XYZ file of C-alpha atoms in Angstrom:
271
model
C -26.199 24.935 -7.347
C -26.219 25.685 -3.534
C -29.444 27.145 -4.054
C -30.781 24.254 -5.991
C -29.503 21.989 -3.322
C -31.300 23.887 -0.454
C -34.469 23.164 -2.318
C -34.423 19.421 -0.445
C -34.167 17.981 3.292
C -31.011 17.370 4.836
C -31.492 13.813 4.170
C -32.153 14.163 0.925
C -29.125 16.806 0.414
C -26.471 14.314 2.163
C -27.854 11.505 -0.266
C -27.469 13.261 -2.825
C -24.014 14.539 -2.438
C -23.012 10.723 -1.657
C -24.095 9.578 -4.956
C -21.928 12.105 -6.831
C -19.519 11.275 -4.337
C -19.586 7.271 -4.977
C -19.910 8.216 -9.018
C -16.660 9.613 -8.709
C -15.242 6.862 -7.486
C -17.155 4.703 -10.020
C -15.390 7.355 -12.794
C -11.994 6.536 -11.381
C -12.922 2.614 -11.425
C -13.626 3.117 -15.313
C -10.204 4.044 -16.444
C -9.617 -0.010 -16.351
C -11.916 0.192 -19.463
C -8.705 1.689 -21.237
C -5.673 0.983 -19.791
C -3.945 -2.107 -17.311
C -2.071 -0.048 -16.058
C -1.042 3.854 -14.511
C 2.377 5.141 -14.008
C 3.026 4.556 -10.398
C 4.227 8.165 -10.175
C 0.698 9.023 -11.169
C -1.195 6.778 -9.019
C 0.644 7.508 -5.737
C 0.483 11.382 -6.279
C -3.203 10.727 -7.299
C -3.215 9.055 -3.648
C -1.101 11.656 -1.919
C -3.633 14.491 -3.414
C -6.327 12.586 -1.652
C -4.673 12.408 1.317
C -4.091 16.157 1.071
C -7.768 16.433 0.535
C -8.845 14.665 3.631
C -6.812 16.410 5.876
C -8.106 19.698 4.605
C -11.485 18.742 5.082
C -10.847 17.251 8.290
C -10.155 20.542 9.835
C -12.315 23.240 7.783
C -15.522 21.809 6.907
C -15.486 18.922 10.542
C -13.087 19.617 13.257
C -13.787 24.066 13.532
C -16.857 23.901 13.060
C -17.206 21.254 15.364
C -15.011 23.403 18.037
C -17.381 26.493 17.083
C -20.523 25.034 17.490
C -19.671 23.341 20.762
C -18.585 26.916 22.073
C -22.239 28.463 20.488
C -24.229 25.290 22.537
C -22.118 26.398 25.857
C -20.100 22.865 25.838
C -16.639 23.269 26.757
C -15.062 23.374 23.345
C -11.704 21.794 23.740
C -13.171 18.559 25.642
C -15.772 18.441 22.844
C -13.189 18.326 20.072
C -10.666 15.766 22.090
C -13.480 13.551 22.970
C -15.342 13.425 19.414
C -11.620 13.403 17.596
C -10.652 11.109 19.311
C -13.294 8.677 19.443
C -13.563 8.393 15.685
C -9.629 7.500 15.612
C -10.488 4.556 17.999
C -13.699 3.744 15.881
C -11.551 3.402 12.855
C -8.940 1.435 14.556
C -11.631 -1.221 15.823
C -12.981 -0.974 12.246
C -9.517 -1.803 11.209
C -8.255 -4.455 13.632
C -11.840 -6.101 12.744
C -12.770 -6.324 9.102
C -10.263 -8.281 6.667
C -8.864 -6.640 4.102
C -5.704 -5.803 2.340
C -3.649 -2.747 1.388
C -2.811 -1.987 -2.214
C 0.615 -4.037 -3.271
C 0.528 -5.921 -0.279
C 0.873 -9.967 -0.543
C -1.962 -12.074 0.847
C -0.063 -13.130 4.112
C 0.117 -9.318 4.603
C -3.806 -8.602 5.070
C -4.643 -7.030 8.067
C -8.474 -7.800 10.227
C -9.836 -11.295 11.011
C -8.720 -14.182 9.124
C -10.901 -15.397 6.222
C -10.492 -17.128 3.381
C -11.420 -14.531 0.872
C -10.126 -13.823 -2.144
C -7.507 -11.079 -2.582
C -9.994 -8.992 -4.734
C -12.773 -8.862 -2.195
C -10.182 -8.051 0.828
C -8.778 -4.923 -1.680
C -12.484 -3.819 -2.358
C -12.867 -3.798 1.492
C -9.693 -1.534 2.140
C -11.183 1.027 0.015
C -14.132 0.510 1.688
C -12.954 1.337 4.653
C -11.499 4.502 3.450
C -15.245 5.425 2.517
C -17.095 4.910 5.874
C -15.396 8.218 7.420
C -16.099 10.053 4.250
C -19.512 9.362 3.570
C -20.084 9.941 7.288
C -18.600 13.197 7.092
C -20.939 14.250 4.450
C -23.732 13.476 6.020
C -23.244 15.326 8.807
C -22.103 18.186 7.926
C -25.397 18.508 5.616
C -27.202 17.216 8.942
C -25.763 20.011 10.604
C -26.981 22.793 8.629
C -30.527 22.215 9.438
C -29.043 22.998 13.598
C -29.217 26.635 12.138
C -25.760 27.980 13.595
C -23.674 30.199 11.821
C -20.701 27.728 12.245
C -22.610 25.171 9.383
C -23.186 26.561 6.433
C -24.961 24.925 3.283
C -21.461 26.176 1.061
C -19.247 24.123 3.537
C -21.546 20.800 3.087
C -21.195 21.071 -0.864
C -17.061 22.391 -0.471
C -16.984 18.856 1.601
C -18.563 16.711 -0.605
C -17.107 18.228 -3.861
C -13.707 17.739 -2.009
C -14.424 14.121 -1.490
C -15.632 13.780 -4.396
C -12.225 14.791 -6.161
C -9.996 12.140 -4.219
C -12.573 9.330 -4.629
C -11.248 9.000 -8.220
C -7.960 7.837 -7.581
C -9.412 5.582 -4.827
C -11.843 3.564 -7.156
C -8.967 3.283 -9.916
C -6.697 2.323 -6.866
C -8.985 -0.827 -6.754
C -9.664 -1.608 -10.598
C -6.762 -1.298 -11.763
C -4.889 -3.904 -9.895
C -7.416 -6.401 -10.535
C -7.113 -6.264 -14.027
C -3.580 -6.432 -13.849
C -3.875 -9.737 -11.917
C -6.257 -11.118 -14.751
C -9.562 -9.933 -13.703
C -11.478 -9.454 -16.475
C -12.602 -5.523 -17.350
C -16.074 -5.337 -16.248
C -15.801 -7.368 -13.297
C -12.728 -4.747 -12.345
C -14.938 -1.882 -12.684
C -17.493 -3.169 -10.772
C -15.805 -4.142 -7.650
C -13.849 -0.926 -7.958
C -16.703 1.275 -8.139
C -18.706 -1.172 -5.732
C -15.820 0.116 -2.892
C -18.041 3.212 -2.764
C -21.679 1.503 -1.738
C -21.224 2.436 1.326
C -21.175 6.201 1.210
C -24.509 6.827 0.440
C -25.443 4.368 3.381
C -22.937 6.325 5.769
C -24.220 9.680 4.741
C -28.149 9.390 5.360
C -26.988 7.438 8.556
C -24.984 10.392 9.616
C -27.806 12.866 8.433
C -30.400 11.228 10.216
C -28.391 10.538 13.147
C -27.703 14.422 13.618
C -30.630 15.642 13.051
C -32.343 13.424 15.708
C -29.474 14.122 18.513
C -28.450 17.821 17.513
C -27.099 17.774 21.587
C -24.040 15.557 20.262
C -23.463 17.551 16.661
C -20.423 18.912 17.589
C -18.979 15.720 18.810
C -20.369 14.198 15.698
C -18.583 16.492 13.135
C -15.043 15.854 15.324
C -15.633 11.901 15.102
C -15.788 12.262 11.593
C -12.558 14.547 11.551
C -11.216 11.873 14.046
C -12.011 8.833 11.350
C -10.738 10.413 7.972
C -7.378 11.796 9.551
C -6.898 7.750 10.649
C -7.551 6.714 7.552
C -5.115 9.316 6.205
C -2.183 8.736 8.197
C -3.043 5.094 8.712
C -3.225 4.135 4.946
C -3.556 6.608 2.133
C 0.288 8.368 2.896
C 2.341 5.324 3.510
C 0.499 4.411 0.124
C 1.264 6.878 -1.457
C 5.256 7.187 -0.520
C 5.858 3.611 -0.455
C 8.650 4.066 -3.345
C 10.797 6.206 -2.469
C 11.682 8.171 -5.670
C 8.575 9.150 -5.530
C 8.467 10.878 -1.705
C 8.672 14.436 -2.898
C 6.329 14.101 -5.987
C 3.643 12.716 -3.941
C 4.767 15.466 -0.958
C 4.036 18.080 -3.605
C 0.414 16.613 -4.341
C -0.523 16.198 -1.139
C -0.406 19.902 -0.653
C -1.760 20.523 -3.646
C -5.048 18.528 -2.427
C -4.869 19.847 0.761
C -4.377 23.542 -0.782
C -7.774 23.163 -3.008
C -9.952 21.498 -0.707
C -8.986 24.688 1.915
C -9.777 27.153 -1.175
C -13.228 25.049 -2.015
C -14.136 25.199 1.663
C -13.163 29.035 2.529
C -14.324 29.904 -0.789
C -17.877 27.948 -0.690
C -18.027 27.851 3.460
């Protein structure tokens, strides 16, 4: 598979990878054709699994290569990591503050961002879309980084990141389509809205790849930026959403550790 991917340009690689991750978002959303409801413990565990994948990907696929790359290019590694990582978190905080959205299981009066008259379904989709911005960006930056021809960025590592992001996108697609279906939305509309939350990933992925190809001097910052943005999403949204039911906390915690372990194995094995 890696040999096949290497035939294409970094931008095309990023596009193919993020189309794959979008496809798994759609696969998760397609569950709505078979059921209205998934066991809450299972859904919480899947969100916990997604959090574990993103934490591991943030370090092994983004932060650690960014620090190593900063050292190789003569930058101050700890300063580059700090600036990039915190910038990613600040960017996501501003996006979270401005973009209207509604987290799973909350009432309309608990929506965040600029107040609008948009429907609940639209706000739910935007909440998951917010997750997917840093995910697509991370994949794009990872593939773009390979073109820098530095030992810290490998095609195997970029592929591992895309696989991990794809795995955790499955529950995110379901997390949009199933609540919409339970509220009376048709199966097809629930599916279309669920999968649409992943549309932003190919856009962000191509942008990330193009950006680092033309601005290689900021590549270490871009990797750390993507890591900071992903950690913000995990701490702000995925972990709290997965642990709302106290009885499920132990199961969700183990699912989070399983997600972390699988992403770690993928990255270490392929990278």
